[in-house]
Amino acid sequence: MSAEAADPGAPLRRRSRPRIDLRRLGRVALLGPVSRDRLPDAIGHVAEAHRAHHPDADLTILRRAYVLAESSHRGQMRKSGEPYITHPLAVTLILAELGAETTTLTASLLHDTVEDTEVTLDQVREQFGDEVCYLVDGVTKLEKVDYGAAAEPETFRKMLVATGNDVRVMSIKLADRLHNMRTLGVMRPEKQARIAKVTRDVLIPLAERLGVQALKTELEDLVFAILHPEEYEQTRALIAAAAGPDAPLDTIADNVRGTLRDAGISAEVLIRPRHFVSVHRVRRKRGELRGTDFGRLLVLVTEDADCYAVLGELHTCFTPVISEFKDFIAAPKFNLYQSLHTAVVGPGGAVAEVLIRTHRMHKVAEAGVVALGNPYAQDHAAAPQTEPSDERADPTRPGWLSRLLDWQESATDPDTFWTTLRADLAQDREITVFRTDGGTLGLPAGASCVDAAYAQYGDRAHTSIGARVNGRLATLSTVLSDGDTVQLLLAQDTASGPSPDWLDHARTPAARIAITGWLTDHPDEAKPTPSTMTSMDPGGPGPAEPAAPERAAPATAPARTRSGPRATGVVVDGPDAPVRLAGCCTPVPPDELTGFVVRGGAVTVHRRECPAVAAMQEIGRAPVGARWADAGGRESDAGCRVTLVAESFGRPRLLADLTEAIATAEAAIVSATVEPPSEQRVRHTYTLQLPDAAGLPALMRAMREVAGVYDVSRAQHPAPAG
């Protein structure tokens, strides 16, 4: 069964079987009893589809489920005028075609009995067991009489919670919505649009996440036809015009078959027509469509290794489009999808996209979790499990579903749940990031370190102060990429909380709900961050009165060199003149030096790597040789002055802890400034007087060890002489 049928209104079916007339079967269902030794004629096609996937299936329970469904729905009619039994029959057929196992099909036949008839859950449990009862209950809607306007969101909440325990619940719901969408034309336009929007916002993303592409693509086309009828008709006309016996893909497909046959690779090469929405997307992306844009080649082989053999032959015998290559076999998508994607240039320059997969991969690509059969059977349970932190460890409880179930508990208000659910499902791509303890986190594309923190630590993430991404320190606002390694840094002060700014970087509902909840509960306790630069009393560690911030000059007009202290222990070449250490880089032994004559005849000495040195030379200033006075590179007893820049994440008491570390190292603070925070990052600049330059490395280490400080460096200010 193709997931990209050209006609979105056509029912899902295997090519080997003729189209089934459900209207006729509905009438057959009302003709009376059937003999006990065979299945009712009305579900013979379901049995045939089921046996195609499960040859040894026991069909007795299906017969009993059909008899109960037919008798309980007898007399009910759909709005289309068909007997109601045609609906559960159609839903069951869809699932049977996908390869669903017997329990799912049994529940599918009964999925509307508790909701629309006098049958009770106790009766279902008594006749068919707990499993079938759970599935039927999972898809049964909540009554509007009891829930009012909240009935729809609360029904979806109930269904998702049930899916968390058994993914087959959502399989039935998706097939149910597909058949309803196929027959939506009998409803008022406004109701069609409302149902189509919910399908677009909720059901289609769920189908994508569960890997059920066969249902997802047809649902997309049906929604497209209702919500965008003009674009739909234009796309339909383009597809019809492109159809013909001399389609460019036919020629390329024949060449691929010949290439693989000559290489001795047994493969089936098919042409998969793109579905309507896919064609529409390609048209919007490229403008004018090429003849090969209406479909893709599908190459099916037996073994995984054969996939790479096919890829090698295609890239050898055709010109590959390297940018189109993707390996989803070595790195499967989060929804179980596996395939090799590539594109090759055929005769006349035509470019064809190619999908390469095994028959097993193809079944999973079409049916997703439905292809698992009964994932809760004993043989599945006995299989070895990967670590539960792995996103793909348990396909019956994928990471995205676990996250959804976690945050929905905090969204007690139905409107909040409904809005957040749609926003969550709108994240149409997932990434996997690695934790330093060996586990993984599954996050939506665009997620930041804020999202990773709440995914890993829950409410403990309120104390986050930063992160390391791929070994490098990063702010919480840093956007993560697939495959990144992230280590979250938490403050020791467990009483601290998140900043309102975090909401600007949070993409996951769990993070947004947790942050919003904390801010609501602590309106006056948002995480404090410095708001102005702060002047420091040179003699002590405590903050004094705020000082005006220094403004950085543009790079094209660097600021005037700041006056530095009179240099001792420095010898310069040339005339006897006052010598000063540059305030922009505050050189200390054993830094390599160079000097420049400035206004007034004084010589200002810089570190050789100071940006001001290059700026001086660019404006024609001749350098003056300079060096430390003694051979050991040690300064005299007067000590040294140095400017250090500390980069840190904002947290309470950070300033006090830093100045305490400086004081412990016996350095005197000449001046200090703290710049306003940017994305939770704070920059501190200290000019310090040290008794001996040899103590500088130990001082910088002590400052780096202060919690929240991620870097300490020597100041590098652009400062040509004025």
XYZ file of C-alpha atoms in Angstrom:
722
model
C 0.000 0.000 0.000
C 1.496 3.340 -0.986
C 1.627 6.137 1.532
C 1.525 8.617 -1.344
C -1.590 7.665 -3.272
C -2.292 10.077 -6.098
C -5.957 10.351 -5.181
C -6.517 11.383 -1.540
C -10.111 10.278 -1.697
C -9.249 6.689 -2.560
C -9.476 4.199 0.311
C -6.291 2.523 1.513
C -6.029 -0.915 -0.056
C -3.540 -3.410 -1.386
C -3.088 -3.273 -5.148
C -3.871 -6.966 -5.451
C -7.444 -6.541 -4.224
C -10.294 -4.685 -5.910
C -11.893 -1.633 -4.381
C -14.416 -2.555 -1.719
C -17.907 -1.087 -1.829
C -18.651 -0.376 1.830
C -22.106 0.923 0.993
C -23.005 -2.498 -0.427
C -21.372 -4.260 2.506
C -23.416 -2.145 4.885
C -26.580 -3.421 3.275
C -25.257 -6.978 3.442
C -24.659 -6.493 7.149
C -28.370 -5.916 7.711
C -29.639 -8.990 5.860
C -29.773 -11.255 8.865
C -27.855 -13.948 10.737
C -24.996 -15.912 9.281
C -24.005 -19.498 9.783
C -21.916 -20.241 12.849
C -19.125 -21.952 10.921
C -17.976 -18.971 8.895
C -17.389 -15.259 9.179
C -20.162 -12.892 8.105
C -19.826 -11.946 4.432
C -19.658 -8.284 5.424
C -16.216 -8.671 7.032
C -14.801 -11.247 4.651
C -12.594 -8.539 3.125
C -11.275 -7.646 6.603
C -10.404 -11.291 7.207
C -8.645 -11.474 3.836
C -6.548 -8.355 4.550
C -5.768 -9.587 8.056
C -4.664 -13.040 6.901
C -2.370 -11.404 4.309
C -0.280 -10.071 7.208
C -1.068 -12.697 9.858
C -1.697 -16.060 8.125
C -2.238 -17.938 11.394
C -4.572 -15.421 13.028
C -7.607 -16.796 14.889
C -10.616 -15.038 13.349
C -13.193 -16.312 15.836
C -12.982 -13.224 18.013
C -13.451 -11.000 14.950
C -16.705 -12.797 14.127
C -18.005 -12.269 17.661
C -16.965 -8.594 17.654
C -18.680 -8.010 14.322
C -21.913 -9.655 15.503
C -21.996 -7.437 18.607
C -21.158 -4.275 16.628
C -23.726 -4.977 13.901
C -26.510 -5.802 16.337
C -25.834 -2.822 18.610
C -25.584 -0.320 15.717
C -28.551 -1.803 13.851
C -30.973 0.908 12.833
C -28.394 3.679 13.137
C -27.499 5.568 9.979
C -24.603 7.844 9.147
C -25.268 11.366 7.864
C -24.294 10.112 4.419
C -27.297 7.746 4.519
C -25.206 4.600 4.916
C -25.844 2.046 7.669
C -23.645 2.968 10.626
C -21.910 -0.419 10.639
C -20.046 0.653 7.469
C -17.971 3.017 9.577
C -16.433 0.502 12.040
C -16.005 -1.876 9.092
C -14.079 0.780 7.129
C -11.915 1.698 10.130
C -11.122 -1.966 10.722
C -10.252 -2.459 7.055
C -7.805 0.457 7.160
C -6.027 -1.091 10.133
C -6.118 -4.572 8.630
C -4.452 -3.260 5.466
C -1.713 -1.716 7.623
C -1.082 -5.063 9.308
C -2.690 -4.497 12.714
C -3.015 -7.598 14.866
C -6.277 -9.248 15.930
C -6.793 -7.432 19.231
C -6.592 -4.035 17.518
C -9.064 -5.100 14.835
C -11.467 -6.436 17.450
C -11.406 -3.153 19.363
C -11.761 -1.248 16.087
C -14.998 -3.049 15.248
C -16.319 -2.146 18.706
C -14.812 1.344 19.023
C -18.142 3.223 18.830
C -20.368 0.750 20.656
C -19.887 2.143 24.165
C -20.146 5.732 22.907
C -23.200 5.348 20.632
C -25.113 2.266 21.778
C -26.339 0.570 24.945
C -23.232 -1.637 25.161
C -21.199 -1.010 28.330
C -17.489 -1.342 29.030
C -18.268 -4.142 31.475
C -19.937 -6.094 28.670
C -16.941 -5.546 26.395
C -14.579 -6.667 29.149
C -16.679 -9.724 29.927
C -16.886 -10.871 26.292
C -13.494 -9.777 24.930
C -11.114 -9.256 27.842
C -9.265 -6.382 29.470
C -7.086 -5.492 26.463
C -9.975 -4.903 24.085
C -11.900 -3.089 26.806
C -8.959 -0.734 27.430
C -8.633 0.104 23.725
C -12.364 0.769 23.345
C -12.401 2.941 26.438
C -9.346 4.848 25.204
C -11.085 6.050 22.029
C -14.503 6.660 23.616
C -15.338 10.368 23.700
C -16.305 12.216 26.850
C -19.859 13.494 26.999
C -20.495 17.171 26.220
C -23.267 17.050 28.800
C -20.631 16.481 31.470
C -17.733 18.557 30.110
C -19.331 21.259 27.966
C -16.819 23.161 25.814
C -13.963 21.238 27.457
C -15.213 17.908 26.085
C -12.960 17.903 23.007
C -9.656 18.850 24.694
C -10.367 16.573 27.644
C -11.215 13.720 25.265
C -7.838 14.154 23.591
C -6.137 14.320 26.979
C -7.836 11.070 27.999
C -6.876 9.483 24.672
C -3.234 10.551 24.949
C -2.953 9.245 28.494
C -4.403 5.933 27.298
C -1.924 5.957 24.385
C 0.868 6.284 26.934
C -0.064 2.808 28.163
C -1.024 1.332 24.788
C -0.125 2.990 21.465
C -2.830 0.961 19.712
C -5.377 3.438 21.116
C -4.029 6.160 18.843
C -3.823 3.769 15.893
C -7.573 3.219 16.105
C -8.240 6.939 16.515
C -6.171 7.807 13.435
C -7.987 5.235 11.287
C -11.305 6.477 12.688
C -10.464 10.075 11.750
C -9.298 9.027 8.270
C -12.616 7.412 7.418
C -14.529 10.354 8.869
C -12.445 12.745 6.757
C -13.125 10.669 3.642
C -16.867 11.086 4.206
C -16.824 14.670 5.494
C -18.486 16.099 2.399
C -22.001 15.577 3.785
C -21.393 18.081 6.595
C -21.776 21.859 6.596
C -18.683 23.729 5.293
C -18.014 25.384 8.635
C -18.028 22.027 10.434
C -15.802 20.528 7.745
C -13.307 23.355 8.317
C -13.374 22.934 12.110
C -12.749 19.186 11.940
C -10.062 19.677 9.277
C -8.201 22.187 11.465
C -8.169 19.854 14.466
C -6.972 17.081 12.161
C -4.203 19.332 10.839
C -3.105 20.590 14.254
C -3.366 17.393 16.313
C -4.034 14.156 14.438
C -1.599 14.605 11.529
C 1.346 15.443 13.836
C 0.473 12.423 15.985
C 0.411 10.202 12.894
C 3.841 11.564 11.948
C 5.250 10.905 15.416
C 3.901 7.363 15.434
C 5.364 6.798 11.968
C 2.026 5.919 10.331
C 2.850 7.645 7.037
C 0.094 5.856 5.118
C -2.538 7.571 7.261
C -0.669 10.842 7.650
C -0.281 11.535 3.931
C -3.920 10.842 3.083
C -5.099 12.945 6.021
C -2.879 15.790 4.768
C -4.454 15.642 1.314
C -7.993 15.557 2.669
C -7.293 18.556 4.930
C -5.640 20.343 1.998
C -8.758 19.860 -0.129
C -11.034 21.329 2.557
C -8.938 24.227 3.836
C -7.266 25.241 0.553
C -9.647 24.196 -2.239
C -8.168 26.462 -4.938
C -4.576 25.317 -4.400
C -5.843 21.745 -4.203
C -7.552 21.976 -7.589
C -4.478 23.609 -9.145
C -2.315 20.790 -7.814
C -4.785 18.183 -9.035
C -4.659 19.716 -12.516
C -0.843 19.705 -12.529
C -0.721 16.044 -11.499
C -3.277 15.095 -14.152
C -1.346 16.975 -16.847
C 1.928 15.283 -15.873
C 0.463 11.777 -16.076
C 1.321 9.869 -19.210
C 3.201 6.902 -20.654
C 6.400 8.878 -21.328
C 6.949 10.260 -17.824
C 10.651 11.097 -17.194
C 10.740 8.872 -14.092
C 9.870 5.822 -16.203
C 13.087 6.189 -18.195
C 15.235 6.677 -15.107
C 13.523 3.732 -13.377
C 14.361 1.472 -16.335
C 17.998 2.627 -16.235
C 18.181 1.951 -12.480
C 16.716 -1.534 -12.955
C 19.308 -2.295 -15.618
C 22.163 -0.970 -13.477
C 21.174 -3.082 -10.477
C 20.560 -6.148 -12.634
C 24.040 -5.831 -14.169
C 25.507 -5.509 -10.679
C 23.776 -8.694 -9.563
C 21.652 -6.941 -6.945
C 18.131 -8.296 -6.545
C 15.863 -5.284 -6.072
C 12.369 -4.080 -6.835
C 12.270 -0.594 -8.381
C 8.938 1.236 -8.117
C 7.714 4.723 -8.917
C 5.971 6.331 -5.956
C 3.696 9.194 -6.968
C 3.896 12.130 -4.594
C 0.687 12.915 -2.759
C -1.002 16.260 -3.342
C 0.498 18.142 -0.403
C 3.981 16.904 -1.295
C 3.631 18.190 -4.876
C 2.295 21.492 -3.552
C 5.296 21.875 -1.218
C 7.770 21.151 -4.000
C 6.020 23.682 -6.206
C 6.228 26.368 -3.515
C 9.905 25.570 -2.951
C 11.043 25.449 -6.594
C 8.470 27.542 -8.416
C 8.151 25.638 -11.670
C 7.849 21.866 -11.393
C 10.069 19.460 -13.280
C 8.743 16.260 -14.789
C 10.494 14.204 -12.097
C 8.975 16.234 -9.251
C 5.706 14.312 -9.334
C 7.169 11.147 -7.881
C 10.200 9.386 -6.460
C 11.883 6.081 -7.125
C 11.568 3.447 -4.421
C 14.145 0.649 -4.393
C 13.246 -2.320 -2.177
C 15.847 -4.939 -1.226
C 16.093 -7.821 1.222
C 18.996 -7.005 3.562
C 20.297 -3.823 5.162
C 23.672 -4.293 3.467
C 21.924 -4.379 0.082
C 20.718 -0.806 0.686
C 24.293 0.442 0.741
C 25.198 -1.744 -2.239
C 22.388 -0.110 -4.227
C 23.557 3.323 -3.103
C 27.102 2.577 -4.247
C 25.955 1.443 -7.691
C 23.709 4.478 -8.162
C 26.444 6.912 -7.122
C 28.907 5.125 -9.408
C 26.753 4.830 -12.522
C 24.830 8.100 -12.193
C 25.843 11.582 -11.137
C 24.675 11.939 -7.525
C 23.299 15.122 -5.994
C 25.358 14.942 -2.817
C 23.326 17.550 -0.936
C 20.277 15.274 -1.156
C 21.916 12.291 0.555
C 20.586 11.307 3.999
C 21.218 8.106 5.932
C 18.214 7.260 8.106
C 19.323 3.634 8.433
C 22.413 4.346 10.506
C 20.500 7.113 12.323
C 16.756 6.288 12.273
C 14.243 9.062 12.782
C 12.547 9.316 16.152
C 9.380 7.749 14.652
C 11.111 4.449 13.662
C 11.593 5.536 10.018
C 14.599 4.016 8.238
C 15.680 4.603 4.653
C 18.493 5.929 2.493
C 17.621 9.106 0.602
C 19.576 10.273 -2.417
C 19.080 11.933 -5.799
C 20.730 11.146 -9.141
C 20.910 12.854 -12.506
C 19.356 10.817 -15.294
C 19.323 11.211 -19.091
C 18.920 14.777 -20.274
C 19.794 16.189 -16.835
C 16.581 15.054 -15.152
C 17.039 14.732 -11.390
C 15.246 11.884 -9.632
C 14.939 11.434 -5.891
C 15.517 7.845 -4.748
C 14.467 6.053 -1.569
C 16.334 2.832 -0.718
C 15.068 0.503 1.997
C 14.370 -3.125 2.820
C 10.876 -4.624 2.643
C 10.776 -4.627 6.439
C 11.773 -0.965 6.581
C 9.103 -0.183 4.014
C 6.414 -1.816 6.114
C 7.480 0.205 9.158
C 7.724 3.389 7.068
C 4.126 2.919 5.940
C 2.523 1.643 9.127
C 4.797 2.871 11.939
C 3.759 1.508 15.333
C 0.942 -0.473 13.706
C 3.629 -2.612 12.069
C 4.813 -3.693 15.523
C 1.872 -6.071 15.735
C 1.088 -6.502 19.416
C 4.003 -4.659 21.049
C 2.920 -5.875 24.478
C 3.002 -9.592 23.682
C 5.257 -11.823 25.739
C 7.915 -12.187 23.032
C 8.253 -8.407 22.818
C 8.411 -8.035 26.575
C 11.155 -10.650 26.797
C 13.350 -8.820 24.288
C 16.327 -6.986 25.789
C 15.601 -3.323 26.377
C 17.925 -0.383 25.880
C 18.447 2.153 28.629
C 15.126 3.907 29.284
C 16.790 7.288 28.694
C 17.320 6.373 25.032
C 14.791 8.149 22.807
C 14.292 5.033 20.684
C 14.531 2.456 23.474
C 10.814 1.729 23.599
C 8.800 2.487 20.439
C 5.590 1.900 22.403
C 6.467 4.808 24.697
C 8.661 7.179 22.656
C 10.342 10.121 24.325
C 8.017 12.747 22.850
C 5.006 10.919 24.307
C 6.587 10.652 27.747
C 7.318 14.385 27.687
C 3.770 15.163 26.595
C 2.311 13.057 29.386
C 4.577 14.765 31.899
C 3.650 18.340 31.029
C -0.080 17.653 30.583
C -0.310 16.886 34.296
C 0.678 20.499 35.008
C -1.762 21.924 32.429
C -4.915 21.379 34.482
C -6.892 24.044 32.626
C -8.448 22.577 29.418
C -7.751 25.717 27.376
C -4.095 25.742 28.452
C -3.794 22.055 27.634
C -5.431 22.445 24.215
C -3.330 25.475 23.235
C -0.104 23.935 24.514
C -0.801 20.596 22.841
C -1.202 22.249 19.443
C 1.964 24.279 19.951
C 3.891 21.180 21.039
C 2.745 19.126 18.070
C 3.571 21.993 15.697
C 7.244 21.191 16.342
C 7.521 18.932 13.327
C 11.119 17.774 13.806
C 12.966 16.278 16.741
C 16.606 16.241 17.734
C 18.537 13.973 20.050
C 21.177 15.459 22.351
C 23.552 13.457 24.507
C 24.070 13.874 28.239
C 27.517 13.571 29.757
C 26.344 10.567 31.815
C 25.716 8.600 28.618
C 21.946 9.127 28.387
C 20.078 11.032 25.707
C 17.366 13.683 25.593
C 14.799 13.937 22.815
C 13.815 17.552 22.147
C 11.975 19.437 19.413
C 14.107 21.201 16.809
C 14.952 24.710 17.996
C 15.115 23.688 21.657
C 17.598 25.507 23.868
C 19.628 24.634 26.942
C 16.641 25.837 28.983
C 14.541 23.029 27.470
C 17.305 20.483 28.048
C 17.573 21.532 31.691
C 13.876 20.985 32.400
C 13.831 17.762 30.366
C 16.644 16.345 32.489
C 16.044 17.845 35.926
C 12.383 18.891 36.081
C 11.813 21.568 38.716
C 15.454 21.359 39.813
C 16.224 23.201 36.582
C 14.978 26.389 38.266
C 18.523 26.740 39.651
C 20.272 26.455 36.265
C 23.100 28.921 35.674
C 24.466 27.737 32.335
C 25.652 24.762 30.336
C 28.515 23.194 28.480
C 27.658 22.309 24.878
C 30.175 20.015 23.197
C 32.622 20.878 25.959
C 32.344 24.646 25.556
C 30.612 26.892 28.062
C 27.334 28.291 26.784
C 24.392 30.328 27.986
C 21.002 28.799 28.676
C 19.656 30.507 25.547
C 21.969 28.478 23.295
C 19.975 26.588 20.647
C 20.918 22.912 20.475
C 21.541 20.866 17.340
C 20.987 17.194 16.694
C 23.890 15.204 18.167
C 25.141 17.896 20.564
C 26.477 16.854 23.962
C 25.093 19.021 26.753
C 26.004 19.295 30.435
C 23.697 21.474 32.527
C 25.187 23.572 35.325
C 23.075 24.071 38.455
C 23.632 26.568 41.252
C 24.215 25.340 44.777
C 21.587 27.770 46.022
C 18.424 25.677 45.718
C 16.231 28.659 46.616
C 16.987 30.523 43.390
C 14.506 30.495 40.536
C 14.236 31.123 36.813
C 14.408 34.488 35.097
C 11.411 35.723 33.070
C 13.829 35.952 30.129
C 13.962 32.155 30.024
C 10.479 32.116 28.489
C 11.976 33.739 25.378
C 14.188 30.677 24.876
C 11.933 27.833 26.054
C 10.378 25.755 23.267
C 9.038 22.751 25.154
C 5.740 22.895 27.050
C 7.373 21.293 30.091
C 9.857 24.152 30.380
C 7.331 26.910 29.692
C 4.754 25.552 32.136
C 7.372 25.065 34.881
C 8.864 28.542 34.411
C 5.471 30.231 34.231
C 4.311 28.363 37.331
C 7.356 29.404 39.357
C 7.086 33.047 38.270
C 3.373 33.052 39.139
C 4.045 31.590 42.590
C 7.000 33.930 43.242
C 6.042 37.294 41.716
C 8.652 39.164 43.766
C 11.413 36.575 43.695
C 12.565 36.419 40.079
C 16.198 35.472 39.723
C 18.183 38.684 40.441
C 20.613 39.910 37.835
C 22.811 43.005 37.954
C 21.127 45.932 36.264
C 24.035 48.400 36.110
C 27.774 48.413 36.213
C 28.909 48.625 39.808
C 31.925 50.522 41.105
C 34.019 48.812 43.742
C 35.832 50.377 46.666
C 39.561 49.740 45.920
C 40.232 48.775 49.460
C 37.654 46.083 50.055
C 35.431 43.430 48.547
C 32.028 45.038 49.070
C 30.033 46.918 46.395
C 29.818 50.703 46.667
C 27.763 53.266 44.765
C 26.837 52.549 41.145
C 29.095 54.178 38.596
C 28.349 55.238 35.040
C 29.193 52.549 32.519
C 32.023 53.043 30.076
C 30.829 53.072 26.484
C 32.829 51.054 24.019
C 33.914 53.123 21.051
C 33.285 51.880 17.502
C 36.000 49.742 15.987
C 36.636 52.390 13.341
C 37.366 55.018 16.010
C 38.986 53.261 18.972
C 38.880 54.874 22.376
C 41.817 56.958 23.660
C 44.473 54.988 25.533
C 43.644 54.924 29.203
C 46.279 56.283 31.500
C 48.331 53.543 33.112
C 50.617 53.512 36.154
C 54.219 54.620 35.979
C 56.205 51.520 34.924
C 58.946 50.200 37.137
C 61.279 47.425 36.049
C 60.737 48.228 32.344
C 63.553 49.347 30.044
C 62.788 51.010 26.702
C 65.098 51.769 23.791
C 65.547 55.416 22.885
C 65.580 58.718 24.701
C 65.065 59.026 28.420
C 61.321 59.512 28.825
C 58.525 58.635 31.227
C 57.404 55.015 30.753
C 53.872 53.873 31.505
C 52.139 50.480 31.288
C 49.143 50.592 28.955
C 45.816 50.393 30.736
C 44.254 48.521 27.812
C 46.261 45.324 28.316
C 48.072 45.883 31.677
C 51.237 43.918 30.895
C 52.958 41.998 33.682
C 56.069 39.817 33.645
C 56.851 37.711 31.693
C 54.674 39.247 28.902
C 56.567 40.257 25.748
C 56.475 44.031 25.378
C 56.495 46.746 22.762
C 56.135 50.478 23.247
C 55.044 53.606 21.403
C 55.837 57.281 21.938
C 52.621 59.149 22.703
C 51.728 62.794 23.079
C 53.891 64.536 25.642
C 56.893 62.340 24.795
C 56.029 59.486 27.157
C 56.390 55.852 26.106
C 53.357 53.621 26.627
C 54.235 49.928 26.904
C 51.781 47.244 25.659
C 51.690 43.492 25.580
C 52.898 42.481 22.120
C 49.584 40.736 21.279
C 47.490 43.732 22.369
C 45.112 44.902 19.585
C 46.375 48.452 20.163
C 49.800 47.469 18.773
C 48.381 46.705 15.330
C 46.235 49.836 15.464
C 49.289 51.972 16.252
C 51.275 50.513 13.384
C 48.383 51.033 10.952
C 48.431 54.785 11.660
C 52.200 54.960 11.157
C 53.496 54.916 14.733
C 56.968 53.374 15.000
C 57.323 50.764 17.756
C 59.866 51.254 20.513
C 61.698 48.256 21.922
C 60.768 47.453 25.529
C 61.673 44.678 27.958
C 61.568 43.793 31.618
C 64.546 45.023 33.582
C 65.867 41.790 35.103
C 66.781 38.585 33.266
C 64.244 36.516 35.136
C 61.415 38.637 33.902
C 60.458 39.614 37.437
C 59.216 43.039 38.365
C 60.629 45.017 41.284
C 59.239 45.206 44.770
C 56.567 47.677 43.697
C 54.389 44.754 42.491
C 52.254 44.857 39.314
C 48.890 46.083 38.150
C 46.681 43.976 35.878
C 43.163 44.117 34.453
C 41.163 40.879 34.399
C 37.822 40.149 32.760
C 35.572 37.512 34.343
C 32.684 36.050 32.289
C 29.939 34.479 34.375
C 26.307 33.500 34.578
C 24.170 35.724 36.786
C 23.318 34.390 40.234
C 22.857 35.765 43.773
C 26.074 36.559 45.754
C 28.293 36.128 42.700
C 29.916 39.542 43.181
C 30.676 38.878 46.839
C 32.154 35.443 46.068
C 34.403 36.852 43.341
C 35.738 39.693 45.443
C 36.361 37.272 48.324
C 38.444 35.086 45.990
C 40.426 38.148 44.905
C 41.028 39.248 48.468
C 42.133 35.731 49.477
C 44.802 35.906 46.748
C 46.128 39.094 48.443
C 45.268 41.286 45.451
C 44.016 44.833 45.959
C 41.037 45.951 43.842
C 41.866 49.277 42.205
C 38.555 49.452 40.335
C 35.817 47.149 39.145
C 32.817 47.310 36.851
C 29.978 44.880 36.256
C 28.197 45.303 32.941
C 24.426 44.874 32.554
C 23.574 41.206 31.925
C 23.037 39.966 28.376
C 21.169 36.647 27.980
C 21.977 35.784 31.610
C 25.684 36.377 30.950
C 27.499 38.955 33.118
C 30.889 40.509 32.388
C 33.063 41.752 35.298
C 36.187 43.882 34.739
C 38.673 44.233 37.629
C 41.864 46.302 37.761
C 43.983 44.702 40.471
C 47.256 45.479 42.211
C 49.262 42.320 42.927
C 52.297 42.179 45.230
C 54.067 39.957 42.699
C 53.310 39.061 39.083
C 54.086 35.424 39.872
C 50.781 35.242 41.760
C 48.683 36.087 38.673
C 48.084 32.482 37.447
C 46.932 31.385 40.922
C 44.618 34.396 41.171
C 43.014 33.630 37.795
C 42.522 29.980 38.810
C 40.852 31.034 42.064
C 38.455 33.313 40.199
C 37.577 30.554 37.691
C 36.704 28.197 40.544
C 33.932 30.514 41.775
C 30.567 28.894 40.959
C 29.019 30.482 37.883
C 32.286 31.865 36.485
C 33.164 30.172 33.219
C 36.142 32.227 32.011
C 38.764 34.669 33.321
C 41.138 36.406 30.909
C 43.501 39.329 30.666
C 41.869 42.499 29.366
C 42.303 43.217 25.657
C 41.007 46.705 24.838
C 41.571 48.380 21.448
C 43.500 51.467 22.538
C 45.682 53.448 20.134
C 47.266 56.549 21.540
C 45.517 59.815 21.077
